[in-house]
Tab-separated table of C-alpha atoms in Angstrom:
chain	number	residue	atom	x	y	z
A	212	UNK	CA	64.780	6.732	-198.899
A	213	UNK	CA	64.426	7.369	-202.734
A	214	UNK	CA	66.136	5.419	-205.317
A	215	UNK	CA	66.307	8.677	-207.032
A	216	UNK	CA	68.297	10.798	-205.309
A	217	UNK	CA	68.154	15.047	-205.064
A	218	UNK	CA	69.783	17.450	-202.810
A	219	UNK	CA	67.852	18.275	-199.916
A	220	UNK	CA	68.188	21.854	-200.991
A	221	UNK	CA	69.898	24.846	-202.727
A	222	UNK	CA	70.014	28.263	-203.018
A	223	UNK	CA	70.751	30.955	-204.632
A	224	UNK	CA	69.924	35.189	-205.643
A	225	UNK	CA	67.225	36.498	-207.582
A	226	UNK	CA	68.503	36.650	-211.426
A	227	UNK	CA	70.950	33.997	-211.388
A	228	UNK	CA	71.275	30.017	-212.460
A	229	UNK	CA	70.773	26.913	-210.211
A	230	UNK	CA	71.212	23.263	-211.581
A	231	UNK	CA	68.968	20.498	-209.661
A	232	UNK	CA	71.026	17.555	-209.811
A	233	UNK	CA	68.956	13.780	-209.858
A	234	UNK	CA	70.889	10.135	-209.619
A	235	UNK	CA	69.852	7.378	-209.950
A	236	UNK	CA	70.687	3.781	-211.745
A	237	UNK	CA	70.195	1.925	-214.982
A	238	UNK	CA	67.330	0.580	-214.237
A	239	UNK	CA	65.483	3.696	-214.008
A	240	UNK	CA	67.451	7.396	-215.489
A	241	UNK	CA	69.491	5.373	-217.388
A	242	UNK	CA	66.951	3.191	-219.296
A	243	UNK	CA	63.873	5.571	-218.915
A	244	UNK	CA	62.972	9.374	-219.580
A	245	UNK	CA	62.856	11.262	-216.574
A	246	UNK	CA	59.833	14.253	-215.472
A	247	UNK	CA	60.690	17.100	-213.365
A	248	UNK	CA	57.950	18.704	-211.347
A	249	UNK	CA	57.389	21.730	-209.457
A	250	UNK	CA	55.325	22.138	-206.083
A	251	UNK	CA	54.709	25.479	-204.786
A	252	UNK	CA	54.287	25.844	-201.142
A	253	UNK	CA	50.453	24.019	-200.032
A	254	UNK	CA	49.417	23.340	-203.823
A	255	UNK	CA	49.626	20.110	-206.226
A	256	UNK	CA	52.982	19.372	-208.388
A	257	UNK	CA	53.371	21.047	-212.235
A	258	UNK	CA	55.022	19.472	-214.462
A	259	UNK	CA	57.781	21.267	-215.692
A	260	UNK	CA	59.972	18.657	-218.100
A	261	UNK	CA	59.277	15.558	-219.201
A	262	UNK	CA	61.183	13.021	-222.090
A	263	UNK	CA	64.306	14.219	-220.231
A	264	UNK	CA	64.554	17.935	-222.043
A	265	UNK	CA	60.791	18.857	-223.539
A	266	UNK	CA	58.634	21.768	-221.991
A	267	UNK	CA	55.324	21.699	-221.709
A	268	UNK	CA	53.291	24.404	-223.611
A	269	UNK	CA	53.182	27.552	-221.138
A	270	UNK	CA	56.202	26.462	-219.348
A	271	UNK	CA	58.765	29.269	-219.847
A	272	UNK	CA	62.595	28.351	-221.571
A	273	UNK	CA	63.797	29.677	-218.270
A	274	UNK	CA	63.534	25.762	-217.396
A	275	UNK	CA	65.721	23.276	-219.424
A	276	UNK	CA	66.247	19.708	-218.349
A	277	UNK	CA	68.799	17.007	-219.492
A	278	UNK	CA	69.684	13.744	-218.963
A	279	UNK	CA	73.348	11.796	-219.225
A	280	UNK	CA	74.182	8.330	-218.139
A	281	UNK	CA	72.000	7.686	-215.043
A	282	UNK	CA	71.719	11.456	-213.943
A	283	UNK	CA	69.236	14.136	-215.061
A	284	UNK	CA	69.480	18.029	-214.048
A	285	UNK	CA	67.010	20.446	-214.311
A	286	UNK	CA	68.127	24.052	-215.044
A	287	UNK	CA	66.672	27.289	-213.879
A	288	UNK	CA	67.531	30.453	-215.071
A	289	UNK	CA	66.569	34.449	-214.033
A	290	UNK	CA	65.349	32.750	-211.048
A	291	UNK	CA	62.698	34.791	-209.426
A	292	UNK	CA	61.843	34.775	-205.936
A	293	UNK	CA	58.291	33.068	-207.370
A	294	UNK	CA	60.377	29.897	-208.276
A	295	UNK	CA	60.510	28.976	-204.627
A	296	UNK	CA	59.271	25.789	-204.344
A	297	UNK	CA	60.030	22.045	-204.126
A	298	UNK	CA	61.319	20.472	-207.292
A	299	UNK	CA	61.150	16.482	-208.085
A	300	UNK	CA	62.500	14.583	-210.687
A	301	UNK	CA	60.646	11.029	-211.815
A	302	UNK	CA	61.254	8.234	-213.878
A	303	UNK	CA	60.312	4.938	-214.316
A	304	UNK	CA	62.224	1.844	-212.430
A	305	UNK	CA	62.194	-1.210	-214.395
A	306	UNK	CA	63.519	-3.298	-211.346
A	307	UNK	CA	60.868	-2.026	-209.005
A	308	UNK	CA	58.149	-2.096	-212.271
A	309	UNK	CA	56.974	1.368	-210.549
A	310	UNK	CA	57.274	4.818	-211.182
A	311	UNK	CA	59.797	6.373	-208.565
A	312	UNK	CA	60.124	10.204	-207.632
A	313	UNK	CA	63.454	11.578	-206.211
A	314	UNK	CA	63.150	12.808	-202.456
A	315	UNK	CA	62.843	16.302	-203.972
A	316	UNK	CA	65.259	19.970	-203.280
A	317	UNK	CA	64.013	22.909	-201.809
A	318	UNK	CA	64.793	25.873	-203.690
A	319	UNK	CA	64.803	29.266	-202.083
A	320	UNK	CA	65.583	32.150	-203.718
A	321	UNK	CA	66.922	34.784	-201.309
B	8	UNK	CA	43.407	19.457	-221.551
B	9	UNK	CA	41.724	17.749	-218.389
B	10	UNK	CA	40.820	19.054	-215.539
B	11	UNK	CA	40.477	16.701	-212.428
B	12	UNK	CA	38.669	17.405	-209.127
B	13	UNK	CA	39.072	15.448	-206.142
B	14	UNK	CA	37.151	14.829	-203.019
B	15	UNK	CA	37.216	16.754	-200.403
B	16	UNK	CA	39.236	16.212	-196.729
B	17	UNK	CA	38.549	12.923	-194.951
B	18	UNK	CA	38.833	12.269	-191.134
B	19	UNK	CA	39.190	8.927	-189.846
B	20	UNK	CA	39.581	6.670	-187.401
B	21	UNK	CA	42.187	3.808	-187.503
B	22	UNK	CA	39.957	0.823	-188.842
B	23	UNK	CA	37.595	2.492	-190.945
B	24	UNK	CA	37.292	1.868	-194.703
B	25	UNK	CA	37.521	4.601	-196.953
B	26	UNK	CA	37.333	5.798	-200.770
B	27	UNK	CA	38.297	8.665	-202.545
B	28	UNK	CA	37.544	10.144	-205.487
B	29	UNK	CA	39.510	11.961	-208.198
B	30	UNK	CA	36.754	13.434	-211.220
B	31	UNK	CA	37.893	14.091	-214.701
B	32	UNK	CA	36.738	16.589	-217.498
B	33	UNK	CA	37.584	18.143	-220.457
B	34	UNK	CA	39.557	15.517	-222.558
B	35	UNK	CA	38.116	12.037	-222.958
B	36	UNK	CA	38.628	10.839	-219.738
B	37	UNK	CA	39.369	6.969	-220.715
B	38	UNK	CA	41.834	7.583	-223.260
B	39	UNK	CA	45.207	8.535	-220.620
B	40	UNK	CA	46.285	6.359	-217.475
B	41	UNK	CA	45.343	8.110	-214.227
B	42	UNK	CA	47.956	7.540	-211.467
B	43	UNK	CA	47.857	8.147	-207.715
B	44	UNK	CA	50.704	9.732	-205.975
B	45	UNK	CA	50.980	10.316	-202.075
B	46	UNK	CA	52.679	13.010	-200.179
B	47	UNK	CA	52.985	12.214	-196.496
B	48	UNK	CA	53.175	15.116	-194.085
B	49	UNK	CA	56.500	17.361	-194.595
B	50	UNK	CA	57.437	14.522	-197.006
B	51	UNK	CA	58.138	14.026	-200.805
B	52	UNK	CA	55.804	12.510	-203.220
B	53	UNK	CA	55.575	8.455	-203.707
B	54	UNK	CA	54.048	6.959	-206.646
B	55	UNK	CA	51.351	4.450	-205.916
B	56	UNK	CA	49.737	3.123	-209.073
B	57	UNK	CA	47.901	3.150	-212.299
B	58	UNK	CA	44.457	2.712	-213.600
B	59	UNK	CA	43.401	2.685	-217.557
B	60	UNK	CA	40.073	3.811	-217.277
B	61	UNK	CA	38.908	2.454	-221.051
B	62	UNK	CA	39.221	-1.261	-219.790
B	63	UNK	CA	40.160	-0.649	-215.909
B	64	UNK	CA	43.979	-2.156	-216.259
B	65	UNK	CA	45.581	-1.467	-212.673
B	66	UNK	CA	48.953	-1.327	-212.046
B	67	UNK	CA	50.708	-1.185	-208.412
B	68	UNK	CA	53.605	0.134	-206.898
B	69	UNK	CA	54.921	-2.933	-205.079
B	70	UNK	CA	55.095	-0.907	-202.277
B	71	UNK	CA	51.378	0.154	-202.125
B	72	UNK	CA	49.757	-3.370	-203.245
B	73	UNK	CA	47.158	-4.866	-200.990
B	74	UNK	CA	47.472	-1.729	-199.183
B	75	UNK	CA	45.388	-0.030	-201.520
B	76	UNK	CA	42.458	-0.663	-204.299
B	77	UNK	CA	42.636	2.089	-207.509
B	78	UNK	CA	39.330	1.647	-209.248
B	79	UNK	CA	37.512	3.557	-211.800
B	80	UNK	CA	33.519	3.970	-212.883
B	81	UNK	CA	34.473	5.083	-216.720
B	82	UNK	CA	30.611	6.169	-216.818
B	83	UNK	CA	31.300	8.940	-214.805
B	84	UNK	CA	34.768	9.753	-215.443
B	85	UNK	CA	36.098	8.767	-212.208
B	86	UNK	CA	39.106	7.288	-210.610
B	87	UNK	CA	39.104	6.011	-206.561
B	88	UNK	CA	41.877	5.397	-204.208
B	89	UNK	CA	40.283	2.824	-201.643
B	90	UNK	CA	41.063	1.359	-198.148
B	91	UNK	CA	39.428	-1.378	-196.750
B	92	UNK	CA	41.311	-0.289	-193.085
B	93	UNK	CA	42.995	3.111	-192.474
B	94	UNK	CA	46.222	3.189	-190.464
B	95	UNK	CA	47.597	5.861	-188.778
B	96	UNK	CA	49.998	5.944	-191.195
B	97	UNK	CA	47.885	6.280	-194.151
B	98	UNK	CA	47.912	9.945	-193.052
B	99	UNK	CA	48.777	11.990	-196.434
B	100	UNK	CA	47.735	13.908	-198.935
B	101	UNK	CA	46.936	11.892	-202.099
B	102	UNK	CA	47.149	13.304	-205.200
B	103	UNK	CA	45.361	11.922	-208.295
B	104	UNK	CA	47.103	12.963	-211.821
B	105	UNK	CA	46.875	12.409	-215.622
B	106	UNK	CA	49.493	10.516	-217.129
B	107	UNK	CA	50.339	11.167	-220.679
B	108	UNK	CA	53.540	9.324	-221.759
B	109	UNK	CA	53.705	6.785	-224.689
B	110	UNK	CA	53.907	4.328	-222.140
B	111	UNK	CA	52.215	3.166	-218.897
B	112	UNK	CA	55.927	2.579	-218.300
B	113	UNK	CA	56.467	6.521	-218.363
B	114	UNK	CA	56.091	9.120	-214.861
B	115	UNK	CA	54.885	11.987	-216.972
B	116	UNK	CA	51.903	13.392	-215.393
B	117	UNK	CA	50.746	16.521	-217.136
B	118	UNK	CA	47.776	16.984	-215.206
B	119	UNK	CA	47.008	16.948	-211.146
B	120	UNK	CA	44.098	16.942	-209.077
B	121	UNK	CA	43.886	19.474	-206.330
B	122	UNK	CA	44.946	16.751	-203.323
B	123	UNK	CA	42.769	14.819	-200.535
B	124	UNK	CA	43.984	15.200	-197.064
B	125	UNK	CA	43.667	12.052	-195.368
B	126	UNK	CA	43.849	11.973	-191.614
B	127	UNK	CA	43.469	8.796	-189.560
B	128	UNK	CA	43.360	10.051	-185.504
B	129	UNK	CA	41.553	8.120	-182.627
């Protein structure tokens, strides 16, 4: 069980806006930035955020993330049916002294 | 950018030792962290450690030390994920990546190798 936590998953039509919701603790979202990644179905994760709310070069603005208190969200908007995946957010833990990763939501796009 | 190329699929019997390999290019290989993450089947990902290749600084998950050894031969631009006895359990996928943040202190990996499936079946 992840000291991050995610919902399992969500969904939602093609063209519209889903929120990814990730809580955790001050000792890790709420004294560290937090990553979000993306893992299509049978390859490696992409990073899609990272420092709570900056995109990657090539990473569309269809993806926001942001960060309050000891929760992060990442945003997705026009979702396309090619944004099925599994999404993870990440952060440090300064109690554990290890990075931790959020048990990660399903996204399906129907 | 980097690109990094792992090993390919290892089978192996509960017992055995065992070492992977994660290769960089591109970027100057010793100059960013390179962490290990592992994905068990159906699972999420786990974050297992760090390794500064410039002067081999290793840091652990507290859940993965003395379970594991990261290593690195800077010479060749290459990280390893080690075992000195594979469990059943150690079946995964393991996942080298680059990480970039200001800090060792920082998840932001920005660059992933392709995965090793690891399967340990008598």
């Amino acid at each position: 069980q992840s000291v991050l936590t995610q919902p399992p998953s969500v969904s939602t039509a093609p063209g519209q806006k889903v929120t990814i919701s990730c809580s955790g603790s001050g000792s890790n979202i709420g004294s560290n930035y937090v990553s979000w990644y993306q893992q299509l179905p049978g390859t490696a994760p992409k990073l899609l955020i990272y420092d709570n709310n900056k995109r990657p070069s090539g990473i569309p603005d269809r993806f926001s993330g942001s960060k309050s208190g000891t929760s992060a969200t990442l945003g997705i908007t026009g979702l396309q049916t090619g944004d099925e995946a599994d999404y993870y957010c990440a952060t440090w833990d300064s109690s554990l002294r290890g990075g931790v990763f959020g048990g990660g939501t399903k996204l399906s796009v129907l | 950018e980097v690109q990094l190329v792992q090993s390919g699929a290892e089978v192996k019997q509960p017992g055995e030792s065992l070492k992977i390999s994660c290769k960089g290019s591109g970027d100057t290989f010793t100059d960013y962290w390179i962490g290990w993450v592992r994905q068990m089947p159906g699972k999420g990902l786990e974050w297992m450690g760090l390794i500064y290749p410039r002067d081999s600084d290793t840091r652990y998950s507290p859940s993965f030390e003395g379970q594991v050894i990261i290593s690195v031969d800077k010479s060749i631009s290459t990280a390893y994920l080690q075992w000195r006895r594979v469990k059943a359990s150690d079946t995964s996928i393991y996942y080298c990546a680059r990480q970039v943040g200001n800090s060792w202190t920082e998840v932001h990996f920005d660059s992933w190798g392709q995965g090793t499936l690891v399967t340990v079946s008598s």
